[in-house]
Short mmCIF file of C-alpha atoms in Angstrom, two decimals:
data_model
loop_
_atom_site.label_atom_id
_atom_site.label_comp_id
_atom_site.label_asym_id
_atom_site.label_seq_id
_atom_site.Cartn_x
_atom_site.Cartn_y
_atom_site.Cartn_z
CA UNK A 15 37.98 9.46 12.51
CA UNK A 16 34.78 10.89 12.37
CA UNK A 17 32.25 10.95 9.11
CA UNK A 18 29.43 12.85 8.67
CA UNK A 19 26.55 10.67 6.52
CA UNK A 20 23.37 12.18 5.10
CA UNK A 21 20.90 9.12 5.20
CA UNK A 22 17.61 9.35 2.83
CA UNK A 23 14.84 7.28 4.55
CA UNK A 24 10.99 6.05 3.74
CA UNK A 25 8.68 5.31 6.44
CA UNK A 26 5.25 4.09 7.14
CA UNK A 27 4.00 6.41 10.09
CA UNK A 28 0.97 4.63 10.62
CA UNK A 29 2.29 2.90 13.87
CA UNK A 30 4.79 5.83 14.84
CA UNK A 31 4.40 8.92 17.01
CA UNK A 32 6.38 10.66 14.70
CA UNK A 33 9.73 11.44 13.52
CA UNK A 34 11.30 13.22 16.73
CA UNK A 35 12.41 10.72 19.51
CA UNK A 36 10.23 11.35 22.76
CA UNK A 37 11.42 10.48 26.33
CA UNK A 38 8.42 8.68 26.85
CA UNK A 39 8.35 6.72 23.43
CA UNK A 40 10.77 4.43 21.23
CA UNK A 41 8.14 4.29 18.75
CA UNK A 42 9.30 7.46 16.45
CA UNK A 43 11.80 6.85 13.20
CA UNK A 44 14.29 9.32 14.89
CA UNK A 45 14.51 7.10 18.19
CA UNK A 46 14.52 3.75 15.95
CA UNK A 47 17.32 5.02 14.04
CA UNK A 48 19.58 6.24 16.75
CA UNK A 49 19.17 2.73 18.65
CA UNK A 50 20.41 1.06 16.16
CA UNK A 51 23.13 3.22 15.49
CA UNK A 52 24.04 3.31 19.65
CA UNK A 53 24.28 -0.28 19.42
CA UNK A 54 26.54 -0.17 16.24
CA UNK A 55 28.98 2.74 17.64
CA UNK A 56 28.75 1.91 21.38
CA UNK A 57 28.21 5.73 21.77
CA UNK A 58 25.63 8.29 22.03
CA UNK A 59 24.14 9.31 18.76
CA UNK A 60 22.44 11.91 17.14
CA UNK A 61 20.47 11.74 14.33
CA UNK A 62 19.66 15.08 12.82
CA UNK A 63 16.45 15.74 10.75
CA UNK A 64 15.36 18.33 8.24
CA UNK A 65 12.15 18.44 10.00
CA UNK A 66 9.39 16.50 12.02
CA UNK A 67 6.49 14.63 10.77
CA UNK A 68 3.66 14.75 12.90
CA UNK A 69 2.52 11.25 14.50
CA UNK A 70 0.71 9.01 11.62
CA UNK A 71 2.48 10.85 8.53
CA UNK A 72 4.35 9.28 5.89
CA UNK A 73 7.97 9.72 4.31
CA UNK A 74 8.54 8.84 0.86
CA UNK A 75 12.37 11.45 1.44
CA UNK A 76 12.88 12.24 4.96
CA UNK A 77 16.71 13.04 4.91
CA UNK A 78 18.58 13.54 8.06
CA UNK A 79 22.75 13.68 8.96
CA UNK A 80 24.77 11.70 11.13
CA UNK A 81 28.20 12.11 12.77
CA UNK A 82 29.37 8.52 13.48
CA UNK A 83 32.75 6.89 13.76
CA UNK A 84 33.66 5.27 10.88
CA UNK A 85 35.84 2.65 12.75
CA UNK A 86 32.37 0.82 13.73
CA UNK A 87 31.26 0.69 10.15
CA UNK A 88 34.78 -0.12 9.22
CA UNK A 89 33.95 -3.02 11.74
CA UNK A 90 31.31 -4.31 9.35
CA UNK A 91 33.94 -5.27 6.82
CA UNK A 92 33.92 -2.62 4.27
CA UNK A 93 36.57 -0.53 2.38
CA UNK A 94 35.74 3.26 3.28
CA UNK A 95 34.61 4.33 -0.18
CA UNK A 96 31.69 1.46 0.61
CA UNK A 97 30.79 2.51 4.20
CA UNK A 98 27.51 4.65 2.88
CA UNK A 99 26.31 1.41 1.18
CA UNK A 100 27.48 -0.82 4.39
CA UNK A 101 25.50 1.95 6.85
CA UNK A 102 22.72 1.55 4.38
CA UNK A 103 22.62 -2.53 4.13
CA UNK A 104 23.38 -2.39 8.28
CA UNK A 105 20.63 -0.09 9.42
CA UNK A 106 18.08 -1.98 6.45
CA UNK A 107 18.82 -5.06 8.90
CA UNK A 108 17.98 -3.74 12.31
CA UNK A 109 15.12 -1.69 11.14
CA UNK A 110 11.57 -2.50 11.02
CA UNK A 111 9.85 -3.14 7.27
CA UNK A 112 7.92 0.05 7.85
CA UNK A 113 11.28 1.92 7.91
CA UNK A 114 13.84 1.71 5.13
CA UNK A 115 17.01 3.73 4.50
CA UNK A 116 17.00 4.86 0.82
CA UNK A 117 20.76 5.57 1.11
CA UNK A 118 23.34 5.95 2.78
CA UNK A 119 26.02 8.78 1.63
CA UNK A 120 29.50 9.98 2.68
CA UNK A 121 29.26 14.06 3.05
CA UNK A 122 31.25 16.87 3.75
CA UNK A 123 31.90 17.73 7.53
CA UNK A 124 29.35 20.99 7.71
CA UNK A 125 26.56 19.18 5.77
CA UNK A 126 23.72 19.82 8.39
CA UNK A 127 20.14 18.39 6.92
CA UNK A 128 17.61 21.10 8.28
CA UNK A 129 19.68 24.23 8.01
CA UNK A 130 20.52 23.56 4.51
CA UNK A 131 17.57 22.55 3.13
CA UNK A 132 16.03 25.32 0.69
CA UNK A 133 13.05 23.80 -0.21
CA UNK A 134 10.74 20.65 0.82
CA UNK A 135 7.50 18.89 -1.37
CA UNK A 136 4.75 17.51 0.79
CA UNK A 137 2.21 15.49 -0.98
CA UNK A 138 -1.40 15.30 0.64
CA UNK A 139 -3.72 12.31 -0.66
CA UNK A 140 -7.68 12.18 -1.11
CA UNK A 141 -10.11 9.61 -2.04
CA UNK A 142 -13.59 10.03 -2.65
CA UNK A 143 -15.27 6.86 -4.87
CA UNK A 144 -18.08 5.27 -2.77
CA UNK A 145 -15.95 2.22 -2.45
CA UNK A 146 -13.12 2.27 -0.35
CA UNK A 147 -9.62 1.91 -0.78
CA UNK A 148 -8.33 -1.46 0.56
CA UNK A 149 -4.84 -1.52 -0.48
CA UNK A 150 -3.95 1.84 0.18
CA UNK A 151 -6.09 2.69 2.69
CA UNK A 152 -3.37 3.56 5.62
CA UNK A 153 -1.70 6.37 3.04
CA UNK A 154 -5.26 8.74 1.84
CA UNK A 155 -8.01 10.25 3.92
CA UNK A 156 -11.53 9.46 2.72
CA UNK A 157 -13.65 11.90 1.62
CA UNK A 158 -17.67 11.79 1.63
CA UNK A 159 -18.21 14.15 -1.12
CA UNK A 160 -16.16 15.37 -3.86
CA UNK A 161 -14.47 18.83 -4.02
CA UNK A 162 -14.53 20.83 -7.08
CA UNK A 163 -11.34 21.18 -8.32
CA UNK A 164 -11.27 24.63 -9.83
CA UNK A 165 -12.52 26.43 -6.77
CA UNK A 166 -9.97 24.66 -4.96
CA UNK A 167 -7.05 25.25 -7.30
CA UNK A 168 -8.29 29.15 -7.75
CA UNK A 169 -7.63 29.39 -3.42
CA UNK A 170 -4.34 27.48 -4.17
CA UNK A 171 -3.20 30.18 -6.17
CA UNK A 172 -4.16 32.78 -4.08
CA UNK A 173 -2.01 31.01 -1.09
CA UNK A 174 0.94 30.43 -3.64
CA UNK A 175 4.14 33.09 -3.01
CA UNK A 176 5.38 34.80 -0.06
CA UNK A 177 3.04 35.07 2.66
CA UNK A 178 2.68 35.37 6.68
CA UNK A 179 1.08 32.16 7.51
CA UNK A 180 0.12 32.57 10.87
CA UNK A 181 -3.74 31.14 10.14
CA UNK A 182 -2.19 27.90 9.24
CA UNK A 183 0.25 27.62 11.90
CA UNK A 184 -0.87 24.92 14.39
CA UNK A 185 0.99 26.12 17.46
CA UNK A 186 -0.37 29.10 19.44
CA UNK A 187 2.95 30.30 20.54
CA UNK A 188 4.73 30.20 17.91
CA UNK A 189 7.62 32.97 18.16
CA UNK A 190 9.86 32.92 15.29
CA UNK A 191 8.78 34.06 12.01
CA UNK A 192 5.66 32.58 10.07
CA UNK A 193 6.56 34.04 6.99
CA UNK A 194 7.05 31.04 4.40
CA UNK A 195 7.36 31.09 0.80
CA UNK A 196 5.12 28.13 -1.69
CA UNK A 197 6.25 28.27 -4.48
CA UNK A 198 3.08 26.52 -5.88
CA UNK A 199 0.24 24.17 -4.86
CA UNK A 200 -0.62 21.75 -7.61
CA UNK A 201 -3.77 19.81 -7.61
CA UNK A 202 -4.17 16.52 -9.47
CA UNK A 203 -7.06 14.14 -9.81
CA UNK A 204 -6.05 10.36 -10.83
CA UNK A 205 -9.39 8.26 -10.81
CA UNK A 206 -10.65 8.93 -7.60
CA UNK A 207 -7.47 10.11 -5.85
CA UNK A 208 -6.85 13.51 -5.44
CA UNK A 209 -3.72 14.22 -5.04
CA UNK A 210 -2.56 17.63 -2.98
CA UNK A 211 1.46 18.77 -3.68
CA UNK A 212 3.07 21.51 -1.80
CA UNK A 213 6.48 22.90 -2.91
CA UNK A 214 8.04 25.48 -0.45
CA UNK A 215 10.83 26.71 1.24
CA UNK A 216 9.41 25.30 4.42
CA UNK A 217 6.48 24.39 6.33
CA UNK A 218 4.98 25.08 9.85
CA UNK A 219 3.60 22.96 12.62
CA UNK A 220 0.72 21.19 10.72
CA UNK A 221 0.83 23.95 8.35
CA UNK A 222 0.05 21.47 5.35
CA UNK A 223 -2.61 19.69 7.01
CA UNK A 224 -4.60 23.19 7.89
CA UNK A 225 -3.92 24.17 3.95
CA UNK A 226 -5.38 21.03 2.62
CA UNK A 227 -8.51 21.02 5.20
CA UNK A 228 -8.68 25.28 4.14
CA UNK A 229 -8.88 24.02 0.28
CA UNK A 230 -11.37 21.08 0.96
CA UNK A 231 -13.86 23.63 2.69
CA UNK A 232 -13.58 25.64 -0.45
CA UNK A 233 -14.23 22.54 -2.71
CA UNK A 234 -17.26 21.66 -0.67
CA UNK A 235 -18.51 25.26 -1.05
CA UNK A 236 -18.74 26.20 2.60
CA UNK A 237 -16.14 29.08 1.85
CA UNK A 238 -15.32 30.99 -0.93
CA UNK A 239 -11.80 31.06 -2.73
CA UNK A 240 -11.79 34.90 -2.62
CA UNK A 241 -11.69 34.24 1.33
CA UNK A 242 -7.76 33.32 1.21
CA UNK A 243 -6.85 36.93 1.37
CA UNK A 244 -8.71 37.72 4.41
CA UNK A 245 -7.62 34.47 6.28
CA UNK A 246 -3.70 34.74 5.81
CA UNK A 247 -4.68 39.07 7.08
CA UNK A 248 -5.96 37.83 9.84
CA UNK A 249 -3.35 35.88 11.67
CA UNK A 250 -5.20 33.49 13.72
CA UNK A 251 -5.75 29.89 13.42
CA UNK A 252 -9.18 29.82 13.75
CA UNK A 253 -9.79 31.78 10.77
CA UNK A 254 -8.26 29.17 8.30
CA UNK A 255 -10.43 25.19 7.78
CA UNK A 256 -10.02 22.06 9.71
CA UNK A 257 -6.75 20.10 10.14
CA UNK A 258 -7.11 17.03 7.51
CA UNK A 259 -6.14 14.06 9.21
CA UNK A 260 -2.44 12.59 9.38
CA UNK A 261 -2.12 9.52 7.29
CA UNK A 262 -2.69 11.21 4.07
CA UNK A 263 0.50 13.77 4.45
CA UNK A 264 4.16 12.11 3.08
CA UNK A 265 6.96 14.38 2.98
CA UNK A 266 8.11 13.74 -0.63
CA UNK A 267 11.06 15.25 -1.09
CA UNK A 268 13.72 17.51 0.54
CA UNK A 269 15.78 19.76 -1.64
CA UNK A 270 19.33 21.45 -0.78
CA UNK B 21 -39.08 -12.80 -4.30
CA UNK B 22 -35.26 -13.51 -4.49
CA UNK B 23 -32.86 -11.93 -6.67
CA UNK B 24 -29.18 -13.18 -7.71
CA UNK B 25 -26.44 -10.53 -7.30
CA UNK B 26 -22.70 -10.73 -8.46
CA UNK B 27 -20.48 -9.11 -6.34
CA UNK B 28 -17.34 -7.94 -7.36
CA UNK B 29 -14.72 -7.55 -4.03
CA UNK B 30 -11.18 -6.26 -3.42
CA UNK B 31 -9.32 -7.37 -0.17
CA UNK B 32 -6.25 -6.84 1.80
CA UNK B 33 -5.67 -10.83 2.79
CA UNK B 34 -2.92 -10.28 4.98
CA UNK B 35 -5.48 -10.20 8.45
CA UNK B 36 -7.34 -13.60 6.52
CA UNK B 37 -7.48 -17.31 6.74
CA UNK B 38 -8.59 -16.93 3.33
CA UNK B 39 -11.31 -16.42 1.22
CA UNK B 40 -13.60 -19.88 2.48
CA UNK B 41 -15.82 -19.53 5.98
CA UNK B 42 -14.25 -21.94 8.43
CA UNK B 43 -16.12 -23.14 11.44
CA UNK B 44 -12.78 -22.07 13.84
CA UNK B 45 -12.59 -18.19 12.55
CA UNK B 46 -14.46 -15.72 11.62
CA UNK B 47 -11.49 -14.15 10.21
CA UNK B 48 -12.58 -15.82 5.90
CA UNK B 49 -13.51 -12.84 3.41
CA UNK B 50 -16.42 -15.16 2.50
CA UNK B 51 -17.28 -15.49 6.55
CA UNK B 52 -17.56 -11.70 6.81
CA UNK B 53 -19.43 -11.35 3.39
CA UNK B 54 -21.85 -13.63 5.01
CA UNK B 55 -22.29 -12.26 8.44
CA UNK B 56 -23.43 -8.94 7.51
CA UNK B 57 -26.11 -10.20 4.82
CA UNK B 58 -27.23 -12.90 7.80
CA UNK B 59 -27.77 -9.93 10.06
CA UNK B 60 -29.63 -7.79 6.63
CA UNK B 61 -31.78 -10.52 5.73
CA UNK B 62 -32.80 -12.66 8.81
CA UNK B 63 -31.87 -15.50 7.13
CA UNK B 64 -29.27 -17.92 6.46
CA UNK B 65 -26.84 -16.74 3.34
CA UNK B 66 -24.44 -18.68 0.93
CA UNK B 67 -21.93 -16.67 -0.87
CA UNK B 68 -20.45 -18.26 -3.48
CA UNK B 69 -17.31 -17.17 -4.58
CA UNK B 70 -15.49 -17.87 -8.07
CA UNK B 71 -12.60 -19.71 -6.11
CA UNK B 72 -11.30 -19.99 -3.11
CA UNK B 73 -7.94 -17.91 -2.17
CA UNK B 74 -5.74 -19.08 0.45
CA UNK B 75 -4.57 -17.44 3.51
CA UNK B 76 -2.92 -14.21 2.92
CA UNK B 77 -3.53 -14.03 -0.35
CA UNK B 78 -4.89 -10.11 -1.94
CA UNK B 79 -7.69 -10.05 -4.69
CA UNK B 80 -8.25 -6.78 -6.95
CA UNK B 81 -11.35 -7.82 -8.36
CA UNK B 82 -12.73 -11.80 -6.75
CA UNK B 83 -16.40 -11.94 -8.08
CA UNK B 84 -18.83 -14.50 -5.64
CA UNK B 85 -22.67 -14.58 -6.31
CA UNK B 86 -25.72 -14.57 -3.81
CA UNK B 87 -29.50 -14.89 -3.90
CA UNK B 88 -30.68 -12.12 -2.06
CA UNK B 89 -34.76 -11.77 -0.88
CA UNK B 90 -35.11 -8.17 -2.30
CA UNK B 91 -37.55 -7.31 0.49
CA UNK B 92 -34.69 -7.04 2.91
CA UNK B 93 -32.86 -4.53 0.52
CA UNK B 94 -35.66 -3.00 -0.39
CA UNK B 95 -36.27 -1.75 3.39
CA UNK B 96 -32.85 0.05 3.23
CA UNK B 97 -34.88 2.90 1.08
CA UNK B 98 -34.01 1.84 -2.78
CA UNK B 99 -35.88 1.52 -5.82
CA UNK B 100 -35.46 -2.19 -7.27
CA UNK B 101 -33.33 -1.03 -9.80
CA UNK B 102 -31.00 0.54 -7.33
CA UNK B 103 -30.61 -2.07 -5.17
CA UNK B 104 -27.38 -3.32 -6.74
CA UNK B 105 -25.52 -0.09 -5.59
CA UNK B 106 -27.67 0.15 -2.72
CA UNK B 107 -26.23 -3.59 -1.29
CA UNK B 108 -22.58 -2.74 -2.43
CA UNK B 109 -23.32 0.72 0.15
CA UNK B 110 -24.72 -1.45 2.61
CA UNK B 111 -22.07 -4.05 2.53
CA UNK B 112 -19.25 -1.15 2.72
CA UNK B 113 -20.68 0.45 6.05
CA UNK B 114 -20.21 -2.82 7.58
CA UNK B 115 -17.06 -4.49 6.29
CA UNK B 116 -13.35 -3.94 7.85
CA UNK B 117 -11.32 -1.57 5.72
CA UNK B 118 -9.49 -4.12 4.26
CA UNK B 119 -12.58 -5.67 2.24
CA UNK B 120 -14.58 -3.63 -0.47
CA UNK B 121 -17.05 -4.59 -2.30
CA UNK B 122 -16.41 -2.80 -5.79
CA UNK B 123 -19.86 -3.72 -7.59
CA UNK B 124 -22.71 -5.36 -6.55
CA UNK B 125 -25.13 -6.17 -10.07
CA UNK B 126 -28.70 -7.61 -9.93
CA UNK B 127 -28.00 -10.85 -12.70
CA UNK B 128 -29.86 -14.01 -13.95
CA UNK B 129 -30.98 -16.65 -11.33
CA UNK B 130 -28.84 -18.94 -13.48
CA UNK B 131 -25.19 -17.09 -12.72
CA UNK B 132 -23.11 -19.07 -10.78
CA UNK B 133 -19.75 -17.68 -9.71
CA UNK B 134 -17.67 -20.28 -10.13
CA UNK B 135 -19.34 -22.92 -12.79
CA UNK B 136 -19.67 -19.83 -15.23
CA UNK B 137 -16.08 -18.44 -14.93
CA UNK B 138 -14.48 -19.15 -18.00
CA UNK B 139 -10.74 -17.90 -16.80
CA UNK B 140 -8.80 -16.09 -14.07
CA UNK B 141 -6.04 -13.83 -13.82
CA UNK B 142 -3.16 -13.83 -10.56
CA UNK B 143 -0.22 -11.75 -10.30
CA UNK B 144 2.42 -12.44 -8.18
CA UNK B 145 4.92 -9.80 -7.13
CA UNK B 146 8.55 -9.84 -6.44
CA UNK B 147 10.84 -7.18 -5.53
CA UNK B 148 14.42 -7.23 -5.61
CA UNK B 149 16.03 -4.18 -4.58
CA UNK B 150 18.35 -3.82 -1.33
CA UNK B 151 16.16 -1.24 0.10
CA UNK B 152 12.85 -2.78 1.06
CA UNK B 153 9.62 -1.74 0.00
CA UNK B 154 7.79 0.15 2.98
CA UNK B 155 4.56 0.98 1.50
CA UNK B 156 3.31 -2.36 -0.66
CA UNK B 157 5.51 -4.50 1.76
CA UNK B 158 2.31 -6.46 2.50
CA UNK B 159 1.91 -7.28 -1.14
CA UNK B 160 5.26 -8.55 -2.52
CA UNK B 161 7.58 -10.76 -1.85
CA UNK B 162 11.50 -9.21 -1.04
CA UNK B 163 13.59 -11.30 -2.88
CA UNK B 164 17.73 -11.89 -1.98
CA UNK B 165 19.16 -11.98 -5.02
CA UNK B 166 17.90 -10.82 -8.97
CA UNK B 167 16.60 -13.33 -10.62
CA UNK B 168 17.81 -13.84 -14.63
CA UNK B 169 14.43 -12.43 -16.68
CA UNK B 170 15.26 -14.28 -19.95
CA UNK B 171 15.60 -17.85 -18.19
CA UNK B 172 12.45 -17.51 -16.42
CA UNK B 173 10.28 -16.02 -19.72
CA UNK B 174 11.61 -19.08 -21.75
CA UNK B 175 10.50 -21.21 -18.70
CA UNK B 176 6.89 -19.50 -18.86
CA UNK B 177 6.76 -20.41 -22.68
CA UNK B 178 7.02 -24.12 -21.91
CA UNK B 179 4.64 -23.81 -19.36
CA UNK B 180 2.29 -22.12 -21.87
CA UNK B 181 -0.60 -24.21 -23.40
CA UNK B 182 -2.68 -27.25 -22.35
CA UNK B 183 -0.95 -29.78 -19.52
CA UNK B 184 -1.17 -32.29 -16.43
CA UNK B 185 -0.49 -29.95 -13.91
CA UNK B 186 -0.21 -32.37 -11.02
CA UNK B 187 3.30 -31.67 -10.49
CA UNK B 188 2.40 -28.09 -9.63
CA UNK B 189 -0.57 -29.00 -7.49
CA UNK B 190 -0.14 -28.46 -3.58
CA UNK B 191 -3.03 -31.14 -2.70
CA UNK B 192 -1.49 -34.72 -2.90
CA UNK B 193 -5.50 -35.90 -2.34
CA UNK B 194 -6.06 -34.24 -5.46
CA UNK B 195 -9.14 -36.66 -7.05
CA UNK B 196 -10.38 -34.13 -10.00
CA UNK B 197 -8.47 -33.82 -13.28
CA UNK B 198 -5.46 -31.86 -13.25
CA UNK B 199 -5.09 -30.47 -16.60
CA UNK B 200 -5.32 -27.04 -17.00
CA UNK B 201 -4.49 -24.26 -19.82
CA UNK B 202 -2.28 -21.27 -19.32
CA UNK B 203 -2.72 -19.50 -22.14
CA UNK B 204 0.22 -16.41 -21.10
CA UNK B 205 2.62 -16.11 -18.23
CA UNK B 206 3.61 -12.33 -18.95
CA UNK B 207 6.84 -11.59 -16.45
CA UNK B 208 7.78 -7.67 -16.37
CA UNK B 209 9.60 -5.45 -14.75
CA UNK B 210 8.80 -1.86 -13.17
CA UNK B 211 11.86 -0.83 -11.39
CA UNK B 212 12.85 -3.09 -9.08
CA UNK B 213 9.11 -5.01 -8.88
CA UNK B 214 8.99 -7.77 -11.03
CA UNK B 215 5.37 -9.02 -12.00
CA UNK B 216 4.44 -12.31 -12.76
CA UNK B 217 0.53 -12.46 -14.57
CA UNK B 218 -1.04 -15.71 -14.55
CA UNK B 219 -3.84 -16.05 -16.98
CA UNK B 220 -5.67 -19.30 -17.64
CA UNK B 221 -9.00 -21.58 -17.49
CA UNK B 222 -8.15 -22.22 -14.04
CA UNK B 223 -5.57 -22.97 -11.16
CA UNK B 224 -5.39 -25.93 -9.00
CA UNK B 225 -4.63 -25.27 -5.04
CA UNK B 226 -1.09 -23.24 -4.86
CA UNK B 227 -0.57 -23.63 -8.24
CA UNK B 228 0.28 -20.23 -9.06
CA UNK B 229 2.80 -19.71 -5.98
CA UNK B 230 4.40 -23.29 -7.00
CA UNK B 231 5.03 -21.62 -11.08
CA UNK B 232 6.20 -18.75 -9.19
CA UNK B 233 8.65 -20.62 -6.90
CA UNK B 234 10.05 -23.05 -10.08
CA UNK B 235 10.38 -20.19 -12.02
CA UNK B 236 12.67 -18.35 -9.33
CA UNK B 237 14.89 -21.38 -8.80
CA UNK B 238 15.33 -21.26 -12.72
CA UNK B 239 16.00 -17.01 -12.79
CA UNK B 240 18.39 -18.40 -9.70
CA UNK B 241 20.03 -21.10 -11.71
CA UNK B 242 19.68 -23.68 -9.80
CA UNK B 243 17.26 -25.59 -12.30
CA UNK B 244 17.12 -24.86 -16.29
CA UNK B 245 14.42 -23.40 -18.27
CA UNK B 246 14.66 -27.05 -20.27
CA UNK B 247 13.82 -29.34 -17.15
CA UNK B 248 9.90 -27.84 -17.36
CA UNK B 249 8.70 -31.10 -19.76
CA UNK B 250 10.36 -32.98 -17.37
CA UNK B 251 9.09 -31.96 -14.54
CA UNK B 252 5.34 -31.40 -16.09
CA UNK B 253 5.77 -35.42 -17.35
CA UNK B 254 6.35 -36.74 -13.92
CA UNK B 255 2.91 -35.52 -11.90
CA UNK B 256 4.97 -35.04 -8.50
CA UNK B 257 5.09 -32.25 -6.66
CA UNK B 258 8.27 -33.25 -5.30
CA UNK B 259 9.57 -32.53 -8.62
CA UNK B 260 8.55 -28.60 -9.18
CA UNK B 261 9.92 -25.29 -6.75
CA UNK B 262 9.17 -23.93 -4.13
CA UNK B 263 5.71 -22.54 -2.25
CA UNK B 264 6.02 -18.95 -3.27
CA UNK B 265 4.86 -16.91 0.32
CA UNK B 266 0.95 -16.25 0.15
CA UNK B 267 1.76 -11.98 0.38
CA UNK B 268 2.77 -11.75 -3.48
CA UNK B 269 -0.52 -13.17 -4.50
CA UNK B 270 -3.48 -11.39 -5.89
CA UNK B 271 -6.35 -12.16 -7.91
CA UNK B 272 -6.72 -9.50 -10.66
CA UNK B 273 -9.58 -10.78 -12.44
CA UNK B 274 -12.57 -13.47 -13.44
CA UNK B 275 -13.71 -13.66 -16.95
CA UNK B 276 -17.15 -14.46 -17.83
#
C-alpha cells in the first residue's frame, strides 16, 4: 500500500545549491532527501516541494509530499498510526545536521504541497551595527549604513496587494503570469537586526531578494518611495534595485 | 606614549584551538588578536585575556587587555579620544567573521584583564528535542534523552557556595588552590533548549563542562542529587561526570 506523507523540514542552505535536485549536484535538500528515501524504499522517489529556494537560502518551513510504500517504513518496526514519527526519526538519522525534518505526517492521497499551498512567509534578515555578527553571521546580510525605516515601510505599502510583478521577477523569460498578491510587507527593527517579512500568495524567481534590495535603495535615499508605482508599470527588471544576497532569505512558513 | 585598552570580543570557537596563542597554530582567538596589532604597530604585542577558553568553546562577551603605542593608532586618522572605536574598526576589517571585537575602551595603565576580574559568567546549552537544531547546532549540545529539571536544580543548590573544587577540576597537575565560589547555577528551559548559567569568582580548567556532565548523569538518574557532598569531599575527578562537549560552552560575561 501506498501513503502519501507531507514532511515539514529546516535547513541551513549555506553549503547547498538549493532545494531542487540537479543532475550535476547531490548537494541540494531535495536530492539529500530522496537518497535517503531510495535507499529506504529500494525504489525511485520523488520528493515534491512547494517551491525552490535559491542556492545559499534558508528554511525555517519548507514542506514538501511524498508517495512512499509504507511496507519499508513498516520495516522500521512501527505500528502504522506511528509511521509519520518513524519517517521522521529515520530520515533525522541519515540526514546531515544542517537538514532536519520537523515532521513527518500521514495525509490524504491528493495532498500535493505546491499546488495547494495558498499562501507562503519569507523572512529577509539585515544587520547594520559596526560590529559584526559572529554567531549568526551565515543567516543576515551586512549592511554598511542604516536604512530609514519609514521610507522603507512607506514603499512596502505601496508594493502590498495585487500587483504585476514583472520588475521583480529574476528570470527574463518568464511566461506564465507575474501577477502575485502580498498581502503585506512588515518591517521590524530588533537591536541592530532588521528584520524583512513577506506574506503572499506566492513568490517569483528571486522575487523577494529584488524586493528587499528595491526597499534598501529607498532606505539609503538613492530612490524615492513614490518610485514603486512607476517600477511595478514598467515591467522590466532593470527598473526595480539590486538582488540582496542569499543567506539572509528563510522561507518561514507555508500555509494551505 | 602607550595606552592600555580593554577589549571586549565575541567568537564563534568552533574553527579554534582556543582562546591561548600556541606555537603549532595560528588557529587561538588570542593568536589572531595578536597578529593583526603586530602587523598595526611594528612591534611585538601581548594580549591578555581574562581566562583562557578551551578549544571549541563560544564567548559572548571575553574581555583581554593590551598596551597599545597610540602613535600607531593615531596614523589610522583618529582623534585620541576616538581611538578606542577607531582600534575596535581596525581590528574588525581584519579578523575572520567568526571573531568581533564588540568594544575596544582606552582604561588605566593599571587594568589587568584577568587579576582585576572579580567573577565570570558560562552558559552551557543542551537541547533535547528529536528534531535537531539546524541553525545553533554549533552551539549546543543534542542530548538523547530529557533530563529530570528538579533533580538537577537541587544538585546546583549543593553545589552553590564556597568549596574544594578539585573533584571537578580536569588538570590532575593542578598546584594552585582549588576552592572556588559559585554563587548561582540558574538551569532553565526555553522550549526544548535547556540553559545552564554558571556564575562565580572563577572556574578551574573544564570545570564548568564537568558541573554540566554530573549534573546530566543526575537529571539521567544514574547518580542522586545527594551524592554532590560526597563527591565535592573526596577531591578526585574520578569521582564527578562526565566532560560535557566543548560546543555548549560560552562565556557570557566578566565582571569588574
Amino acid at each position: 500500500m501506498r501513503q502519501n506523507y507531507r514532511l515539514t523540514i529546516s535547513y541551513d542552505g549555506t553549503r547547498y545549491h538549493g532545494w531542487e535536485a540537479k543532475q550535476n549536484t547531490d548537494m541540494t535538500i531535495q536530492g539529500k532527501l530522496e537518497q535517503i528515501l531510495e535507499r529506504m524504499s529500494k525504489e525511485p522517489v520523488k520528493v515534491i516541494g512547494a517551491g525552490r529556494t535559491d542556492a545559499g537560502v534558508h528554511a525555517l518551513a519548507m514542506t514538501a509530499n511524498v508517495h512512499l510504500d509504507t511496507e519499508a517504513i513498516r520495516k522500521q518496526g512501527t505500528t502504522p498510526s506511528e509511521a509519520g514519527t518513524a519517517l521522521r526519526d529515520y530520515l533525522n538519522r541519515y540526514l546531515p545536521d544542517d537538514i532536519c525534518v520537523q515532521e513527518a505526517k500521514a495525509v490524504s492521497e491528493r495532498f500535493h504541497s505546491r499546488y495547494n499551498a495558498v499562501g507562503k512567509t519569507y523572512r529577509y534578515t539585515c544587520y547594520d551595527a559596526p560590529q559584526k555578527p559572529v554567531f549568526d553571521r551565515k543567516y543576515v546580510y551586512v549592511l554598511e549604513h542604516s536604512p530609514d525605516l519609514e521610507k522603507m515601510r512607506r514603499a512596502a505599502g505601496l508594493l502590498s496587494g495585487t500587483h504585476d510583478f514583472a520588475s521583480f521577477c529574476g528570470n527574463p523569460k518568464m511566461k506564465k503570469s507575474t501577477v502575485r498578491t502580498i498581502e503585506s510587507i512588515e518591517i521590524a527593527r530588533h537591536g541592530a537586526r532588521l528584520a524583512f517579512t513577506y506574506r503572499g500568495d506566492g513568490f517569483l524567481y528571486h522575487m523577494v531578494r529584488i524586493l528587499t534590495g528595491t526597499l534598501l535603495e529607498i532606505g539609503y535615499g538613492t530612490r524615492s518611495p513614490e518610485s514603486i508605482p512607476n517600477i511595478l508599470a514598467a515591467r522590466q527588471r532593470s527598473q526595480a534595485g539590486f538582488l540582496a544576497p542569499a543567506q539572509g532569505l528563510c522561507l518561514m512558513e507555508v500555509r494551505y
